[in-house]
Tab-separated table of C-alpha atoms in Angstrom:
chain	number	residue	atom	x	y	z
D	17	UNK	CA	-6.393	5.437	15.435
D	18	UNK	CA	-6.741	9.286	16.038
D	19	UNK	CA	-5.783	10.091	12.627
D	20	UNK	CA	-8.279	7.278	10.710
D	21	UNK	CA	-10.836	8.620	13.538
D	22	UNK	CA	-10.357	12.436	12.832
D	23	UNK	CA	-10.167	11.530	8.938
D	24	UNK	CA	-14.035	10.514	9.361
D	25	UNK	CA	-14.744	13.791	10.786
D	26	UNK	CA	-17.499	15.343	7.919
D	27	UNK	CA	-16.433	13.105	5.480
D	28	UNK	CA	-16.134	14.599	1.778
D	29	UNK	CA	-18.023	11.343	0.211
D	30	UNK	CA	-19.825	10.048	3.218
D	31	UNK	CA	-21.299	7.131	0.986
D	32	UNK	CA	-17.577	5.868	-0.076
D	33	UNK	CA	-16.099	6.203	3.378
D	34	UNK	CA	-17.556	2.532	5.119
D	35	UNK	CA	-15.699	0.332	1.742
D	36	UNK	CA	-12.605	2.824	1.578
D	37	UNK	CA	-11.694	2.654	5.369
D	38	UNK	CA	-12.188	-1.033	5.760
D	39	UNK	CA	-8.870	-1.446	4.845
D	40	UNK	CA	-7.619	0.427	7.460
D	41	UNK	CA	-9.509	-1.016	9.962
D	42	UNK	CA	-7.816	-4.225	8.693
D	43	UNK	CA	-4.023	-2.385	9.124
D	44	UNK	CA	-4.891	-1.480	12.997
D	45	UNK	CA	-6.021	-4.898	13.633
D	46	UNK	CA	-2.644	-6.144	12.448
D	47	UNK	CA	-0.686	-3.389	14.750
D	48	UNK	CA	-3.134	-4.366	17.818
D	49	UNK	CA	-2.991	-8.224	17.664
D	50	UNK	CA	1.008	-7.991	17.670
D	51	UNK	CA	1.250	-5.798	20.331
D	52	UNK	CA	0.087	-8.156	22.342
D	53	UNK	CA	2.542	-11.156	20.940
D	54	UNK	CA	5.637	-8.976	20.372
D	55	UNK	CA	7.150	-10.501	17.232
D	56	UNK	CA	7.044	-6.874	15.169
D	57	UNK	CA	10.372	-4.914	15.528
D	58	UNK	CA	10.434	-0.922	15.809
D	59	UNK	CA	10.788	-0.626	11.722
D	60	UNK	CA	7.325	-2.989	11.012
D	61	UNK	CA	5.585	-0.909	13.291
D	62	UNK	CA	6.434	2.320	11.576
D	63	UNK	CA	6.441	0.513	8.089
D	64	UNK	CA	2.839	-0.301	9.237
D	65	UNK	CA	2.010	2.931	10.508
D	66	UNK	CA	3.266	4.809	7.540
D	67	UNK	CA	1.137	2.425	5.454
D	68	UNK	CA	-1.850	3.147	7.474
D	69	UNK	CA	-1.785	7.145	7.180
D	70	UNK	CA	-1.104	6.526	2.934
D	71	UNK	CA	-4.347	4.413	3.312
D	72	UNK	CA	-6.288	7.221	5.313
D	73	UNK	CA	-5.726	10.459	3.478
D	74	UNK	CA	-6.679	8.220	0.277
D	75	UNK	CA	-9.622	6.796	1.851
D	76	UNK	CA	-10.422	10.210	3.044
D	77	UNK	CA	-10.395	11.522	-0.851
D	78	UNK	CA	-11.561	8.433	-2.500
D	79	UNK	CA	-7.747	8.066	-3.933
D	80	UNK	CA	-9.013	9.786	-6.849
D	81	UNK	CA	-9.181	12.818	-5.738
D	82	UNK	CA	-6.387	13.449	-2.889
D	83	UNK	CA	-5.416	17.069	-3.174
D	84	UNK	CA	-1.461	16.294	-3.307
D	85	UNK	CA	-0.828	18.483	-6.047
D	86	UNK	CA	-1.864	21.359	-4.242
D	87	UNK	CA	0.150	20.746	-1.505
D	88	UNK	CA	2.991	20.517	-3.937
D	89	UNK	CA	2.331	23.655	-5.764
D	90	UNK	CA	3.037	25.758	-2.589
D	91	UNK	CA	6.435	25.208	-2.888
D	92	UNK	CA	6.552	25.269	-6.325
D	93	UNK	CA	6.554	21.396	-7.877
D	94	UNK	CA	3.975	20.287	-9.926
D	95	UNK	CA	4.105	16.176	-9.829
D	96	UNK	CA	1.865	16.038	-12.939
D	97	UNK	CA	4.162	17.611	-15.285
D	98	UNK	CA	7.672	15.789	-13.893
D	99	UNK	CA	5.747	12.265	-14.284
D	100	UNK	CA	3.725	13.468	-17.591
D	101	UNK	CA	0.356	12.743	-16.168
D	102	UNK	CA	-3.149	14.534	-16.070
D	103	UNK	CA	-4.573	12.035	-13.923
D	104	UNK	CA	-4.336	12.192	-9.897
D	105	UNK	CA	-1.536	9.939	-9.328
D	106	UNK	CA	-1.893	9.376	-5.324
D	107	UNK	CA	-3.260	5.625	-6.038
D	108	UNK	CA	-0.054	5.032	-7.959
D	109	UNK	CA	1.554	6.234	-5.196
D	110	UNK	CA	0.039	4.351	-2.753
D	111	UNK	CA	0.301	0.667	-4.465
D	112	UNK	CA	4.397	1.702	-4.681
D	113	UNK	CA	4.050	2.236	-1.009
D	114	UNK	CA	2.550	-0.918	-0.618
D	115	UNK	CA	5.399	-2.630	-1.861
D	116	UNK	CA	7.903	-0.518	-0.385
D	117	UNK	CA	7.050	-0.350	3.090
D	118	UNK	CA	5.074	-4.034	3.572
D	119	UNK	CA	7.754	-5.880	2.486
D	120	UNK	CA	9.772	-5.547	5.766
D	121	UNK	CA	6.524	-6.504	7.903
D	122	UNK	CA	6.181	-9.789	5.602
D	123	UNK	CA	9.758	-10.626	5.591
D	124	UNK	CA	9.652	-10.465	9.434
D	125	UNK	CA	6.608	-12.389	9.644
D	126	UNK	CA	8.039	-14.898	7.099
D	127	UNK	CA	12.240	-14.958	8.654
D	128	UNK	CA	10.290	-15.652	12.075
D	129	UNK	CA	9.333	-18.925	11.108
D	130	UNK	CA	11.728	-20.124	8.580
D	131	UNK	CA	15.053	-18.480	10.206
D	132	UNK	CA	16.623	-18.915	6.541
D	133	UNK	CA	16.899	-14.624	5.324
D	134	UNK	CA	17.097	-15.336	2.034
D	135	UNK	CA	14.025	-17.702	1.156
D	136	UNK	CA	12.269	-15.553	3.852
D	137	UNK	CA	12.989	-12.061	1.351
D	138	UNK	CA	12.020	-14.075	-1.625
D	139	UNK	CA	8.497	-15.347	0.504
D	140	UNK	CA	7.676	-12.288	1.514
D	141	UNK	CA	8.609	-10.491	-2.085
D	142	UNK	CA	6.282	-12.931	-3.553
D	143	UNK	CA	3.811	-12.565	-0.804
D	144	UNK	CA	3.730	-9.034	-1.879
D	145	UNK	CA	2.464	-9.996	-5.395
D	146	UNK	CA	0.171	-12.206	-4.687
D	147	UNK	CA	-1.121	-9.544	-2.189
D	148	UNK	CA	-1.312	-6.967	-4.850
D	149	UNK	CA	-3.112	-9.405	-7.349
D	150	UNK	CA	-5.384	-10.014	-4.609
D	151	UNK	CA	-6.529	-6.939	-4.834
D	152	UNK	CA	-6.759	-5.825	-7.938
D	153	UNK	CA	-8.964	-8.839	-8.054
D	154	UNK	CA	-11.281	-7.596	-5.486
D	155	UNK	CA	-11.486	-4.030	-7.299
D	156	UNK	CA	-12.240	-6.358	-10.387
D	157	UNK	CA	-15.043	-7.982	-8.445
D	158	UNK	CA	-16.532	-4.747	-6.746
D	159	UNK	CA	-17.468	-3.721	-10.831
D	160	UNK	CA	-19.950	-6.934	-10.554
D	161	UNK	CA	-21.522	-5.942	-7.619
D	162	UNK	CA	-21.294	-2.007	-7.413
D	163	UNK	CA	-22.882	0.226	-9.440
D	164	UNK	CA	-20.724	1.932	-12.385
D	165	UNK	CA	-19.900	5.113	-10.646
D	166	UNK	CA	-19.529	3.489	-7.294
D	167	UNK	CA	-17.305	1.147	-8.499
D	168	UNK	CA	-15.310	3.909	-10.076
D	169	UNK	CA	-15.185	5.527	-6.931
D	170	UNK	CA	-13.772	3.068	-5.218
D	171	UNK	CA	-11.330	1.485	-7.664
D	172	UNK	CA	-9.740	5.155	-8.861
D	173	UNK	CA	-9.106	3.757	-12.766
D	174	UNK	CA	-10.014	7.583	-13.627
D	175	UNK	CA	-10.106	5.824	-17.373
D	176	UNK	CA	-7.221	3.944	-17.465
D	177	UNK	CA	-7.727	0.984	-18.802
D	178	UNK	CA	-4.697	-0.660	-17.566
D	179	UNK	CA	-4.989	0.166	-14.264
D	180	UNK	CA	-4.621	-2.699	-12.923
D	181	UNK	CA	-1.404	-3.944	-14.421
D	182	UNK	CA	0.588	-0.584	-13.579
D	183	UNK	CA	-0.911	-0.691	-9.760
D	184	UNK	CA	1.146	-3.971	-9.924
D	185	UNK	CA	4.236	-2.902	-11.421
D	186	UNK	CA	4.103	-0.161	-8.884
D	187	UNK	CA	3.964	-2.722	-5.812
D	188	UNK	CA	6.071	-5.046	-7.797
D	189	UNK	CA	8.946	-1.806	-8.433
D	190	UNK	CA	8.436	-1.036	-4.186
D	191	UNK	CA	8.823	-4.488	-3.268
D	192	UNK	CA	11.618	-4.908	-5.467
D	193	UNK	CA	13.930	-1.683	-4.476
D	194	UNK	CA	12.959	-2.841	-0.859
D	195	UNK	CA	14.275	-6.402	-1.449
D	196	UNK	CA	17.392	-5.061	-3.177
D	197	UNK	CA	18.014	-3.338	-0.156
D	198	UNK	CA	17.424	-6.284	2.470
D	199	UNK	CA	19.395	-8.579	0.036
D	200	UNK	CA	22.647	-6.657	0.559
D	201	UNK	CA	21.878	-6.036	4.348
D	202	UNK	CA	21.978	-10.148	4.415
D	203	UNK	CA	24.897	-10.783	2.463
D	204	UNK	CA	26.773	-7.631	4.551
D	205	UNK	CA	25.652	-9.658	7.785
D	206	UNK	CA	26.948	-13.037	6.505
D	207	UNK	CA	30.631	-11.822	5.514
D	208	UNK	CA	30.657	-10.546	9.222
């Protein structure tokens, strides 16, 4: 909560920041209802937390325009060139990261219930699409009701005209590597 709070501090697009944050509002309210139930283990909450502070700095910057390749260039990478993009690539990033790092909160949400690991990883992998079509739906829908600029604000396309498709191959790639991962954690627990 300090972070998201000091993130607000003089904010570079004050008339962005109420849409871009709500989703982190959202990602605390997850964190603080559990605490009270206790079903999260250690890795959720830091798959959530991580989550949270990708959603911040690119609420902060609008996603568009998160200085990361700065930050790279003091030590000599430029990100741009090794992925053979102009564009700023932190939204990319950040639906990967959605993938990558939800899936274990999902799959423990989902195993709670079901007690069957397998079907739980495949719930929770599909929960992660549906999650990401969700909102690429609701970026979709904010080009209805936003104005043109404000709506490119928000959404980050910078252009790109399949945006849309690659933010879901991103969380689709996360979710995936993720799920590999979990998949031979099972079957390692089951020859046990």
């Amino acid at each position: 909560m300090v972070i998201a709070g000091c993130s607000l501090i003089n904010p570079i697009y004050p008339h962005e920041q109420l849409l871009q944050q709500a989703g982190t509002v959202l990602l605390l309210a997850v964190m603080v209802m559990d605490i009270f139930r206790c079903r999260f283990s250690l890795l959720a909450y830091v798959c959530i937390a991580l989550f949270t502070v990708v959603h911040i700095i690119g609420a902060r910057y609008i996603y568009s325009y998160v200085p990361y390749q700065e930050c790279f260039s003091a030590v000599n990478l430029d990100l741009n060139s090794l992925f053979g993009t102009k564009r700023n690539g932190y939204d990319r990033f950040v639906h990967f990261a959605f993938g990558f790092v939800m899936l274990p909160v999902l799959y423990e949400l989902v195993e709670h219930k079901l007690k069957r690991p397998l079907v739980s990883l495949f719930m929770a992998w599909l929960m992660i699409q549906f999650g990401s079509l969700i909102y690429e739906l609701f970026e979709w829908s904010l080009t209805i009701y936003l104005s043109p600029t404000d709506a490119e604000n928000y959404n980050g396309q910078q252009g790109d005209i399949w945006d849309a498709q690659k933010d879901m191959a991103l969380a689709l790639l996360g979710s995936t590597l993720t799920s590999l991962f979990y998949a031979f954690y099972i079957k390692i627990k089951r020859n046990k």
